[in-house]
Amino acid sequence: MSQDSKTTSKPWQGRFSEPTDAFVEAFTASVEFDKRLYQQDISGSIAHAKMLAKCGIISTDEANKINQGLEQILEEIVAGQFNWSIALEDVHMNIEARLIEITGDTGKKLHTGRSRNDQVATDLRLYLRDQIDAISPILLTLQTELLNLAEKEVNTIMPGFTHLQTAQPVTFGHHIMAWFNMLDRDRDRLIDCRKRVNVMPLGSAALAGTSYPIDRHFTAQLLGFDTVSENSLDAVSDRDFAIEFAAFAAILLVHLSRISEELVLWNSSQFNFIQLPDRFCTGSSIMPQKKNPDVPELVRGKSARIFGNLTSLLTLMKAQTLAYNKDNQEDKEPLFDSIDNVKGCLRAFADMLPAIVPNRESMLQAAKAGFSTATDLADYLVTKDVPFRDAHEVVGKAVAYCIENNCMLDELTLEKLKTFSSIIEKDVYERLTLEGSVNSRNHFGATAPAQVKSAIKNARQSLKKFYNADKKP
Ligand code: ARG
């Protein structure tokens, strides 16, 4: 039978006395978006047929015929020769109908002992597992690029901010390692999410399990699942794994949006801390001087839909009674959207970050300008036995004087400094330099170049095991 003559009569038509309303047919169909599950749907069916044969529920010949038919369908889909039909509702029924066309009555046996309810949950988990395994190396590349960049900038001094006001000098390498640490937590979340994704619901059938003597562990082994689900009612309706991925994506985008915001600010002529290469920017159609940081702006903007997808999935599942409800068909688009956009954002960042050009001189000047070593002056007084609160007061007065006289702390003469505290001596000047300041913060987790270097080394070590990871992130 040719593809054109493929039957579009519904597998569940038997009970019905009139055809589906044309609008309802289109309204309830999911094939337009769930056809992307075709590969997982076919692998799941092949494994299911093998299991049916192993358990004597169908013959080995029948299983072979079914599996050859499914392989043929896979080729047709990949070659773009498969006719997807809305009348056949979803990816599962489209593939099954074509199988029946190819293999006749044998194909009709494939759905023995399963339901679309456990089938779709299985497909979605397989698909998400594959996508997690595709996202993990992109995240790894981005993290590695951050380490490379941090390494180049261990000695670069910039102002550190609180309230977006200059606070204390930090090294740019330390700032980049802060970004790295955010993403490293995201990696942990992704790995953890995968554990709960990789559980097989197949065999739960519609909701109660099946009366056939199936071997779920055998199917799970064929499909690379770590475990099988423990309760059929829960298994067909559970979408926690999708919510968890969407939550991973949302937190990741919180991080990427924060980094984006800094890149946008720093790339402005007001900050002038970095330059984004032209290839990651676009121009304005009206203002010829403009070079807009579109890539970080867009990534920042993508956080909106990614947060929305998490909210959609949470709301979708809230108050749903057991077990499967058609509501669950709405799980796919938000999940797919989060997957696609996470991949895009990570890829954009992995390409862009190694190409940013830091303007070290501007960073240095900005660190000098904002009284960033004021705390160091206070700490100096403390070493001379002035109580910290009194030292704070003294330095506050010195800073106020500098603001009024438009100068910097290290430009004050010793004589002038002594008017604020007679305890101050010549050795104060080494504490007031930016290098002195960052080098003095020399303990685990702090900004001194020596510490940042060892943080980078530890991070490289911790990533090592992921480089050769075959499948698992
Ligand atoms: N297209 C459906 C979905 O995505 C497949 C499961 C349909 N099950 C059912 N009982 N109608 O959820």
Short mmCIF file of C-alpha atoms and ligand atoms in Angstrom, two decimals:
data_model
loop_
_atom_site.label_atom_id
_atom_site.label_comp_id
_atom_site.label_asym_id
_atom_site.label_seq_id
_atom_site.Cartn_x
_atom_site.Cartn_y
_atom_site.Cartn_z
CA MET A 1 0.00 0.00 0.00
CA SER A 2 1.39 3.41 -0.82
CA GLN A 3 1.76 6.30 1.60
CA ASP A 4 -0.99 8.22 -0.17
CA SER A 5 -3.57 5.59 0.52
CA LYS A 6 -2.67 5.48 4.21
CA THR A 7 -5.79 4.98 6.23
CA THR A 8 -6.74 7.86 8.46
CA SER A 9 -9.48 6.05 10.32
CA LYS A 10 -8.89 6.33 14.03
CA PRO A 11 -7.83 3.28 16.03
CA TRP A 12 -10.52 4.08 18.60
CA GLN A 13 -13.29 4.62 15.99
CA GLY A 14 -15.15 1.40 16.90
CA ARG A 15 -17.16 2.90 19.75
CA PHE A 16 -18.20 6.01 17.84
CA SER A 17 -21.31 6.54 15.71
CA GLU A 18 -20.25 9.74 13.93
CA PRO A 19 -16.93 11.13 12.71
CA THR A 20 -15.05 13.66 14.81
CA ASP A 21 -16.02 17.26 14.20
CA ALA A 22 -13.44 18.78 11.84
CA PHE A 23 -12.61 21.62 14.19
CA VAL A 24 -12.34 19.30 17.19
CA GLU A 25 -10.03 17.06 15.20
CA ALA A 26 -7.64 19.92 14.52
CA PHE A 27 -8.08 21.36 18.02
CA THR A 28 -7.20 18.13 19.80
CA ALA A 29 -4.38 17.02 17.51
CA SER A 30 -0.81 17.26 18.76
CA VAL A 31 1.05 15.83 15.79
CA GLU A 32 2.27 19.24 14.63
CA PHE A 33 4.43 19.51 17.72
CA ASP A 34 4.82 15.95 19.03
CA LYS A 35 6.16 14.58 15.75
CA ARG A 36 9.56 15.59 17.00
CA LEU A 37 9.32 12.53 19.30
CA TYR A 38 9.36 10.15 16.32
CA GLN A 39 12.77 8.65 17.02
CA GLN A 40 11.98 7.90 20.65
CA ASP A 41 8.53 6.64 19.74
CA ILE A 42 10.07 4.17 17.30
CA SER A 43 12.83 3.03 19.70
CA GLY A 44 10.19 2.57 22.42
CA SER A 45 8.02 0.49 20.08
CA ILE A 46 10.93 -1.67 18.92
CA ALA A 47 11.87 -2.42 22.52
CA HIS A 48 8.23 -3.10 23.40
CA ALA A 49 7.84 -5.56 20.49
CA LYS A 50 11.05 -7.38 21.48
CA MET A 51 9.76 -7.67 25.02
CA LEU A 52 6.37 -9.00 23.81
CA ALA A 53 8.20 -11.69 21.81
CA LYS A 54 10.51 -12.59 24.68
CA CYS A 55 7.51 -13.07 26.94
CA GLY A 56 5.70 -15.18 24.33
CA ILE A 57 2.91 -12.63 23.86
CA ILE A 58 3.69 -12.31 20.13
CA SER A 59 5.95 -14.53 18.03
CA THR A 60 9.54 -13.71 17.20
CA ASP A 61 8.57 -13.55 13.53
CA GLU A 62 5.89 -11.02 14.31
CA ALA A 63 8.31 -8.94 16.38
CA ASN A 64 10.85 -9.01 13.55
CA LYS A 65 8.25 -7.93 11.03
CA ILE A 66 7.09 -5.11 13.29
CA ASN A 67 10.63 -3.96 13.89
CA GLN A 68 11.52 -3.99 10.19
CA GLY A 69 8.39 -1.96 9.50
CA LEU A 70 9.36 0.53 12.21
CA GLU A 71 12.89 0.84 10.77
CA GLN A 72 11.37 1.56 7.38
CA ILE A 73 9.14 4.24 8.90
CA LEU A 74 12.16 5.83 10.57
CA GLU A 75 13.86 6.04 7.17
CA GLU A 76 10.75 7.54 5.61
CA ILE A 77 10.52 10.20 8.30
CA VAL A 78 14.22 11.08 8.11
CA ALA A 79 13.97 11.31 4.31
CA GLY A 80 10.97 13.63 4.61
CA GLN A 81 8.75 11.11 2.86
CA PHE A 82 6.33 10.47 5.66
CA ASN A 83 2.82 11.90 5.45
CA TRP A 84 1.85 13.25 8.84
CA SER A 85 -1.91 13.33 9.23
CA ILE A 86 -3.84 15.53 11.63
CA ALA A 87 -6.71 13.05 11.49
CA LEU A 88 -4.39 10.56 13.18
CA GLU A 89 -3.98 13.00 16.06
CA ASP A 90 -0.47 12.41 17.30
CA VAL A 91 2.94 10.95 16.56
CA HIS A 92 1.98 7.61 18.12
CA MET A 93 -1.10 6.95 16.00
CA ASN A 94 0.56 8.25 12.83
CA ILE A 95 3.40 5.79 13.18
CA GLU A 96 1.14 2.91 14.22
CA ALA A 97 -1.21 3.48 11.28
CA ARG A 98 1.70 3.44 8.84
CA LEU A 99 3.04 0.26 10.49
CA ILE A 100 -0.30 -1.45 9.94
CA GLU A 101 -0.20 -0.30 6.34
CA ILE A 102 3.24 -1.87 5.88
CA THR A 103 2.79 -5.07 7.91
CA GLY A 104 -0.97 -5.65 7.89
CA ASP A 105 -2.44 -7.57 10.83
CA THR A 106 0.97 -8.08 12.43
CA GLY A 107 1.32 -4.36 13.00
CA LYS A 108 -1.99 -4.38 14.83
CA LYS A 109 -0.34 -6.46 17.57
CA LEU A 110 2.22 -3.82 18.53
CA HIS A 111 -0.11 -2.00 20.89
CA THR A 112 -0.71 -5.16 22.96
CA GLY A 113 -0.18 -4.46 26.66
CA ARG A 114 0.43 -0.77 26.32
CA SER A 115 -1.51 2.48 25.99
CA ARG A 116 -0.68 5.84 24.54
CA ASN A 117 -0.64 7.03 28.15
CA ASP A 118 2.46 5.07 29.11
CA GLN A 119 3.80 5.39 25.55
CA VAL A 120 3.81 9.20 25.54
CA ALA A 121 5.32 9.40 29.03
CA THR A 122 8.07 7.02 27.88
CA ASP A 123 8.74 8.91 24.66
CA LEU A 124 8.95 12.21 26.48
CA ARG A 125 11.40 10.87 29.03
CA LEU A 126 13.58 9.33 26.32
CA TYR A 127 13.51 12.57 24.37
CA LEU A 128 14.35 14.72 27.38
CA ARG A 129 17.17 12.35 28.34
CA ASP A 130 18.66 12.74 24.85
CA GLN A 131 18.30 16.49 25.05
CA ILE A 132 19.93 16.66 28.49
CA ASP A 133 22.82 14.68 27.00
CA ALA A 134 23.03 17.22 24.19
CA ILE A 135 22.82 20.25 26.50
CA SER A 136 25.44 18.99 28.91
CA PRO A 137 28.42 19.30 26.51
CA ILE A 138 27.37 22.82 25.44
CA LEU A 139 27.26 23.85 29.10
CA LEU A 140 30.65 22.19 29.55
CA THR A 141 32.10 24.20 26.64
CA LEU A 142 30.75 27.42 28.10
CA GLN A 143 32.19 26.62 31.54
CA THR A 144 35.55 25.80 29.98
CA GLU A 145 35.55 29.08 28.07
CA LEU A 146 34.87 30.91 31.33
CA LEU A 147 37.86 29.21 32.94
CA ASN A 148 40.07 30.19 30.01
CA LEU A 149 38.88 33.77 30.23
CA ALA A 150 39.30 33.87 34.02
CA GLU A 151 42.84 32.58 33.63
CA LYS A 152 43.74 35.48 31.32
CA GLU A 153 42.23 37.99 33.73
CA VAL A 154 43.49 36.80 37.14
CA ASN A 155 45.56 39.95 37.59
CA THR A 156 43.13 42.40 36.00
CA ILE A 157 41.78 44.83 38.56
CA MET A 158 38.26 46.19 38.36
CA PRO A 159 35.84 47.76 40.80
CA GLY A 160 33.65 45.29 42.62
CA PHE A 161 30.15 46.59 43.21
CA THR A 162 27.42 46.44 45.78
CA HIS A 163 24.23 48.39 44.99
CA LEU A 164 25.99 49.05 41.66
CA GLN A 165 28.23 51.47 43.56
CA THR A 166 31.97 50.92 43.63
CA ALA A 167 32.66 48.87 46.73
CA GLN A 168 36.11 47.25 46.80
CA PRO A 169 38.58 46.35 44.09
CA VAL A 170 38.33 42.80 42.81
CA THR A 171 40.07 40.89 40.07
CA PHE A 172 38.19 40.39 36.83
CA GLY A 173 39.18 36.73 37.04
CA HIS A 174 37.33 36.49 40.35
CA HIS A 175 34.23 38.03 38.80
CA ILE A 176 34.34 35.55 35.92
CA MET A 177 34.71 32.70 38.39
CA ALA A 178 31.54 33.92 40.10
CA TRP A 179 29.77 33.34 36.78
CA PHE A 180 31.42 29.95 36.54
CA ASN A 181 30.12 28.97 39.96
CA MET A 182 26.56 29.92 39.04
CA LEU A 183 26.73 27.66 36.00
CA ASP A 184 28.36 24.88 37.98
CA ARG A 185 25.30 24.71 40.20
CA ASP A 186 23.20 24.53 37.05
CA ARG A 187 25.27 21.56 35.94
CA ASP A 188 24.57 19.85 39.26
CA ARG A 189 20.86 20.47 38.84
CA LEU A 190 20.90 19.07 35.31
CA ILE A 191 22.67 15.90 36.44
CA ASP A 192 20.23 15.49 39.28
CA CYS A 193 17.24 16.05 37.02
CA ARG A 194 18.45 13.33 34.64
CA LYS A 195 18.19 10.73 37.40
CA ARG A 196 14.46 11.26 37.71
CA VAL A 197 13.98 11.56 33.96
CA ASN A 198 15.56 8.18 33.37
CA VAL A 199 12.79 6.07 34.91
CA MET A 200 10.57 3.96 32.64
CA PRO A 201 6.78 4.26 32.84
CA LEU A 202 6.15 1.76 30.00
CA GLY A 203 4.07 -1.19 31.15
CA SER A 204 1.80 1.02 33.23
CA ALA A 205 -0.52 0.86 30.20
CA ALA A 206 -3.55 3.14 30.48
CA LEU A 207 -3.37 3.49 34.27
CA ALA A 208 -3.60 0.13 36.03
CA GLY A 209 -0.95 -2.00 34.34
CA THR A 210 -1.79 -4.85 31.96
CA SER A 211 -3.03 -8.41 32.20
CA TYR A 212 -0.30 -9.73 29.86
CA PRO A 213 2.78 -11.34 31.41
CA ILE A 214 5.15 -8.53 30.45
CA ASP A 215 8.76 -8.03 31.56
CA ARG A 216 9.21 -4.33 32.21
CA HIS A 217 12.79 -4.67 33.37
CA PHE A 218 13.74 -6.22 30.04
CA THR A 219 12.24 -3.28 28.10
CA ALA A 220 13.91 -0.82 30.47
CA GLN A 221 17.27 -2.44 29.84
CA LEU A 222 16.82 -2.25 26.07
CA LEU A 223 15.99 1.44 26.32
CA GLY A 224 18.77 2.35 28.75
CA PHE A 225 16.47 3.32 31.61
CA ASP A 226 18.05 3.11 35.09
CA THR A 227 14.85 1.90 36.76
CA VAL A 228 11.16 1.26 36.16
CA SER A 229 8.39 3.31 37.74
CA GLU A 230 6.84 1.84 40.86
CA ASN A 231 3.21 2.82 40.55
CA SER A 232 1.24 2.71 37.31
CA LEU A 233 -1.21 5.47 38.27
CA ASP A 234 1.62 7.82 39.19
CA ALA A 235 3.73 6.84 36.18
CA VAL A 236 1.24 7.77 33.46
CA SER A 237 0.38 11.09 35.02
CA ASP A 238 3.70 12.23 36.46
CA ARG A 239 5.35 15.17 34.75
CA ASP A 240 7.65 16.19 37.63
CA PHE A 241 10.62 15.38 35.45
CA ALA A 242 9.53 17.99 32.90
CA ILE A 243 8.90 20.54 35.64
CA GLU A 244 12.34 19.85 37.07
CA PHE A 245 13.97 20.44 33.71
CA ALA A 246 11.96 23.64 33.27
CA ALA A 247 13.13 24.73 36.72
CA PHE A 248 16.73 23.97 35.83
CA ALA A 249 16.23 26.06 32.68
CA ALA A 250 14.63 28.92 34.62
CA ILE A 251 17.45 29.14 37.16
CA LEU A 252 20.02 28.87 34.36
CA LEU A 253 18.34 31.80 32.62
CA VAL A 254 18.38 33.79 35.85
CA HIS A 255 22.14 33.38 35.70
CA LEU A 256 22.51 34.07 31.99
CA SER A 257 20.31 37.16 32.32
CA ARG A 258 22.49 38.47 35.15
CA ILE A 259 25.64 37.94 33.11
CA SER A 260 23.91 39.52 30.12
CA GLU A 261 22.98 42.58 32.12
CA GLU A 262 26.61 43.05 33.16
CA LEU A 263 27.84 42.60 29.60
CA VAL A 264 25.32 45.15 28.32
CA LEU A 265 26.33 47.68 30.99
CA TRP A 266 30.04 47.09 30.60
CA ASN A 267 29.84 47.36 26.83
CA SER A 268 28.26 50.82 27.10
CA SER A 269 30.46 53.86 26.53
CA GLN A 270 29.62 54.96 30.08
CA PHE A 271 31.32 51.88 31.59
CA ASN A 272 33.59 50.93 28.71
CA PHE A 273 34.90 47.85 30.58
CA ILE A 274 34.62 45.48 27.64
CA GLN A 275 34.01 45.41 23.95
CA LEU A 276 31.75 42.85 22.40
CA PRO A 277 33.04 41.82 18.98
CA ASP A 278 31.08 43.19 16.04
CA ARG A 279 29.87 39.78 15.02
CA PHE A 280 27.78 39.52 18.18
CA CYS A 281 26.23 42.97 17.78
CA THR A 282 23.91 44.68 15.35
CA GLY A 283 23.51 48.24 14.16
CA SER A 284 20.63 50.66 14.21
CA SER A 285 18.66 51.46 11.08
CA ILE A 286 18.49 55.14 12.04
CA MET A 287 21.46 55.95 14.30
CA PRO A 288 24.70 55.28 12.43
CA GLN A 289 26.91 55.39 15.54
CA LYS A 290 25.12 52.50 17.26
CA LYS A 291 26.52 49.05 17.95
CA ASN A 292 23.93 47.24 19.98
CA PRO A 293 24.72 44.28 22.25
CA ASP A 294 21.85 42.23 20.81
CA VAL A 295 23.04 38.78 21.83
CA PRO A 296 23.20 39.42 25.59
CA GLU A 297 20.02 41.51 25.37
CA LEU A 298 18.18 38.69 23.64
CA VAL A 299 19.43 36.07 26.10
CA ARG A 300 18.25 38.34 28.92
CA GLY A 301 14.90 38.59 27.13
CA LYS A 302 14.65 34.82 26.63
CA SER A 303 14.40 34.44 30.39
CA ALA A 304 10.79 35.65 30.09
CA ARG A 305 9.56 32.68 28.07
CA ILE A 306 11.72 30.22 30.03
CA PHE A 307 10.18 31.39 33.32
CA GLY A 308 6.78 31.27 31.60
CA ASN A 309 7.35 27.66 30.57
CA LEU A 310 8.02 26.67 34.17
CA THR A 311 4.88 28.46 35.28
CA SER A 312 2.90 26.77 32.48
CA LEU A 313 4.00 23.31 33.53
CA LEU A 314 3.37 23.92 37.22
CA THR A 315 -0.08 25.28 36.45
CA LEU A 316 -0.80 22.44 34.05
CA MET A 317 -0.17 19.84 36.72
CA LYS A 318 -1.71 21.66 39.65
CA ALA A 319 -4.83 19.91 40.94
CA GLN A 320 -4.90 17.28 38.19
CA THR A 321 -6.59 14.16 39.45
CA LEU A 322 -4.99 10.78 38.82
CA ALA A 323 -4.27 9.44 36.33
CA TYR A 324 -3.70 10.61 32.73
CA ASN A 325 -5.79 13.57 31.55
CA LYS A 326 -5.71 15.14 28.12
CA ASP A 327 -4.38 18.26 29.84
CA ASN A 328 -1.02 16.52 29.76
CA GLN A 329 -0.76 16.97 26.02
CA GLU A 330 -0.03 20.60 26.87
CA ASP A 331 3.25 19.59 28.52
CA LYS A 332 5.16 19.37 25.26
CA GLU A 333 5.32 22.87 23.84
CA PRO A 334 6.64 24.55 27.02
CA LEU A 335 9.14 21.76 27.54
CA PHE A 336 10.34 21.83 23.92
CA ASP A 337 10.56 25.60 24.01
CA SER A 338 12.73 25.51 27.14
CA ILE A 339 14.97 22.86 25.59
CA ASP A 340 15.41 24.75 22.31
CA ASN A 341 16.07 28.09 23.94
CA VAL A 342 18.43 26.74 26.58
CA LYS A 343 20.47 25.21 23.77
CA GLY A 344 20.43 28.47 21.82
CA CYS A 345 21.37 30.65 24.79
CA LEU A 346 24.19 28.37 25.90
CA ARG A 347 25.56 28.16 22.37
CA ALA A 348 25.43 31.95 21.96
CA PHE A 349 27.25 32.45 25.25
CA ALA A 350 29.84 29.77 24.57
CA ASP A 351 30.68 31.49 21.27
CA MET A 352 30.54 35.06 22.55
CA LEU A 353 32.30 34.99 25.92
CA PRO A 354 35.75 33.95 24.69
CA ALA A 355 35.55 36.77 22.16
CA ILE A 356 34.92 39.67 24.55
CA VAL A 357 37.75 42.18 24.69
CA PRO A 358 38.34 43.57 28.20
CA ASN A 359 39.41 47.18 28.46
CA ARG A 360 41.80 46.72 31.37
CA GLU A 361 42.79 50.37 31.61
CA SER A 362 39.16 51.51 31.96
CA MET A 363 38.53 48.94 34.64
CA LEU A 364 41.60 50.06 36.53
CA GLN A 365 40.66 53.74 36.31
CA ALA A 366 37.13 52.97 37.47
CA ALA A 367 38.48 51.04 40.46
CA LYS A 368 40.70 54.02 41.33
CA ALA A 369 37.94 56.55 41.02
CA GLY A 370 35.43 55.08 43.43
CA PHE A 371 37.38 55.11 46.75
CA SER A 372 37.46 51.37 46.49
CA THR A 373 40.32 51.09 48.96
CA ALA A 374 38.49 52.95 51.72
CA THR A 375 37.92 49.68 53.60
CA ASP A 376 41.64 48.98 53.33
CA LEU A 377 42.40 52.28 55.05
CA ALA A 378 40.01 51.32 57.84
CA ASP A 379 41.64 47.87 58.09
CA TYR A 380 45.04 49.58 58.27
CA LEU A 381 43.88 51.61 61.28
CA VAL A 382 42.55 48.46 62.91
CA THR A 383 46.00 46.88 62.64
CA LYS A 384 47.21 49.92 64.62
CA ASP A 385 44.69 49.07 67.33
CA VAL A 386 41.94 51.52 66.40
CA PRO A 387 38.53 49.84 66.99
CA PHE A 388 36.87 49.11 63.62
CA ARG A 389 33.89 51.39 64.19
CA ASP A 390 36.16 54.34 64.98
CA ALA A 391 38.31 53.53 61.98
CA HIS A 392 35.18 53.51 59.81
CA GLU A 393 34.31 56.99 61.02
CA VAL A 394 37.82 58.34 60.37
CA VAL A 395 37.86 57.00 56.82
CA GLY A 396 34.35 58.33 56.16
CA LYS A 397 35.64 61.80 56.96
CA ALA A 398 38.68 61.35 54.75
CA VAL A 399 36.46 60.23 51.85
CA ALA A 400 34.14 63.21 52.34
CA TYR A 401 37.20 65.47 52.21
CA CYS A 402 38.34 63.84 48.97
CA ILE A 403 34.93 64.22 47.36
CA GLU A 404 34.88 67.89 48.26
CA ASN A 405 38.39 68.43 46.94
CA ASN A 406 38.05 66.16 43.94
CA CYS A 407 40.97 63.91 44.74
CA MET A 408 41.67 60.29 45.67
CA LEU A 409 42.67 58.80 49.01
CA ASP A 410 46.16 57.85 47.89
CA GLU A 411 46.73 61.40 46.60
CA LEU A 412 46.44 62.87 50.11
CA THR A 413 49.75 63.82 51.70
CA LEU A 414 50.78 62.07 54.86
CA GLU A 415 50.35 65.36 56.67
CA LYS A 416 46.77 65.63 55.47
CA LEU A 417 46.03 61.99 56.32
CA LYS A 418 47.34 62.58 59.82
CA THR A 419 44.68 65.26 60.34
CA PHE A 420 42.13 62.43 60.26
CA SER A 421 44.18 60.10 62.47
CA SER A 422 47.60 60.83 63.88
CA ILE A 423 48.32 57.08 63.91
CA ILE A 424 48.67 56.97 60.13
CA GLU A 425 52.23 56.54 58.89
CA LYS A 426 54.00 56.29 55.51
CA ASP A 427 53.34 52.54 55.24
CA VAL A 428 49.65 53.34 54.64
CA TYR A 429 50.28 53.97 50.95
CA GLU A 430 50.94 50.34 50.10
CA ARG A 431 47.55 49.49 51.58
CA LEU A 432 45.87 52.15 49.52
CA THR A 433 47.03 50.74 46.19
CA LEU A 434 44.60 48.54 44.30
CA GLU A 435 47.13 45.70 43.98
CA GLY A 436 47.79 45.82 47.71
CA SER A 437 44.07 45.71 48.33
CA VAL A 438 43.29 42.65 46.19
CA ASN A 439 46.42 40.79 47.28
CA SER A 440 45.49 41.24 50.91
CA ARG A 441 42.24 39.29 50.41
CA ASN A 442 44.11 36.07 50.24
CA HIS A 443 42.02 33.26 51.69
CA PHE A 444 39.91 30.50 50.17
CA GLY A 445 37.09 32.03 48.14
CA ALA A 446 38.51 35.58 48.06
CA THR A 447 39.67 37.79 45.22
CA ALA A 448 43.50 37.69 45.47
CA PRO A 449 45.04 36.47 42.19
CA ALA A 450 46.69 33.56 44.02
CA GLN A 451 43.28 32.38 45.23
CA VAL A 452 41.63 32.83 41.84
CA LYS A 453 44.38 30.78 40.22
CA SER A 454 43.79 27.93 42.62
CA ALA A 455 40.00 28.21 42.17
CA ILE A 456 40.50 27.84 38.41
CA LYS A 457 42.75 24.84 38.92
CA ASN A 458 40.20 23.13 41.19
CA ALA A 459 37.42 23.88 38.72
CA ARG A 460 39.37 22.37 35.83
CA GLN A 461 39.93 19.28 37.92
CA SER A 462 36.23 18.99 38.78
CA LEU A 463 35.21 19.27 35.10
CA LYS A 464 37.65 16.61 33.95
CA LYS A 465 35.32 13.70 34.54
CA PHE A 466 32.74 15.22 32.20
CA TYR A 467 35.01 15.57 29.19
CA ASN A 468 35.08 11.91 28.37
CA ALA A 469 31.65 11.12 29.73
CA ASP A 470 30.14 9.05 27.00
CA LYS A 471 26.45 9.61 27.49
CA LYS A 472 25.74 10.81 30.98
CA PRO A 473 26.36 14.47 31.79
N1 ARG B 1 -1.14 12.99 22.31
C1 ARG B 1 -1.37 12.55 23.64
C2 ARG B 1 -0.56 13.36 24.63
O1 ARG B 1 0.35 14.00 24.22
C3 ARG B 1 -0.99 11.11 23.77
C4 ARG B 1 -1.73 10.39 24.84
C5 ARG B 1 -3.16 10.33 24.51
N2 ARG B 1 -3.88 9.51 25.43
C6 ARG B 1 -5.21 9.53 25.48
N3 ARG B 1 -5.76 8.75 26.34
N4 ARG B 1 -5.92 10.34 24.75
O2 ARG B 1 -0.79 13.39 25.83
#
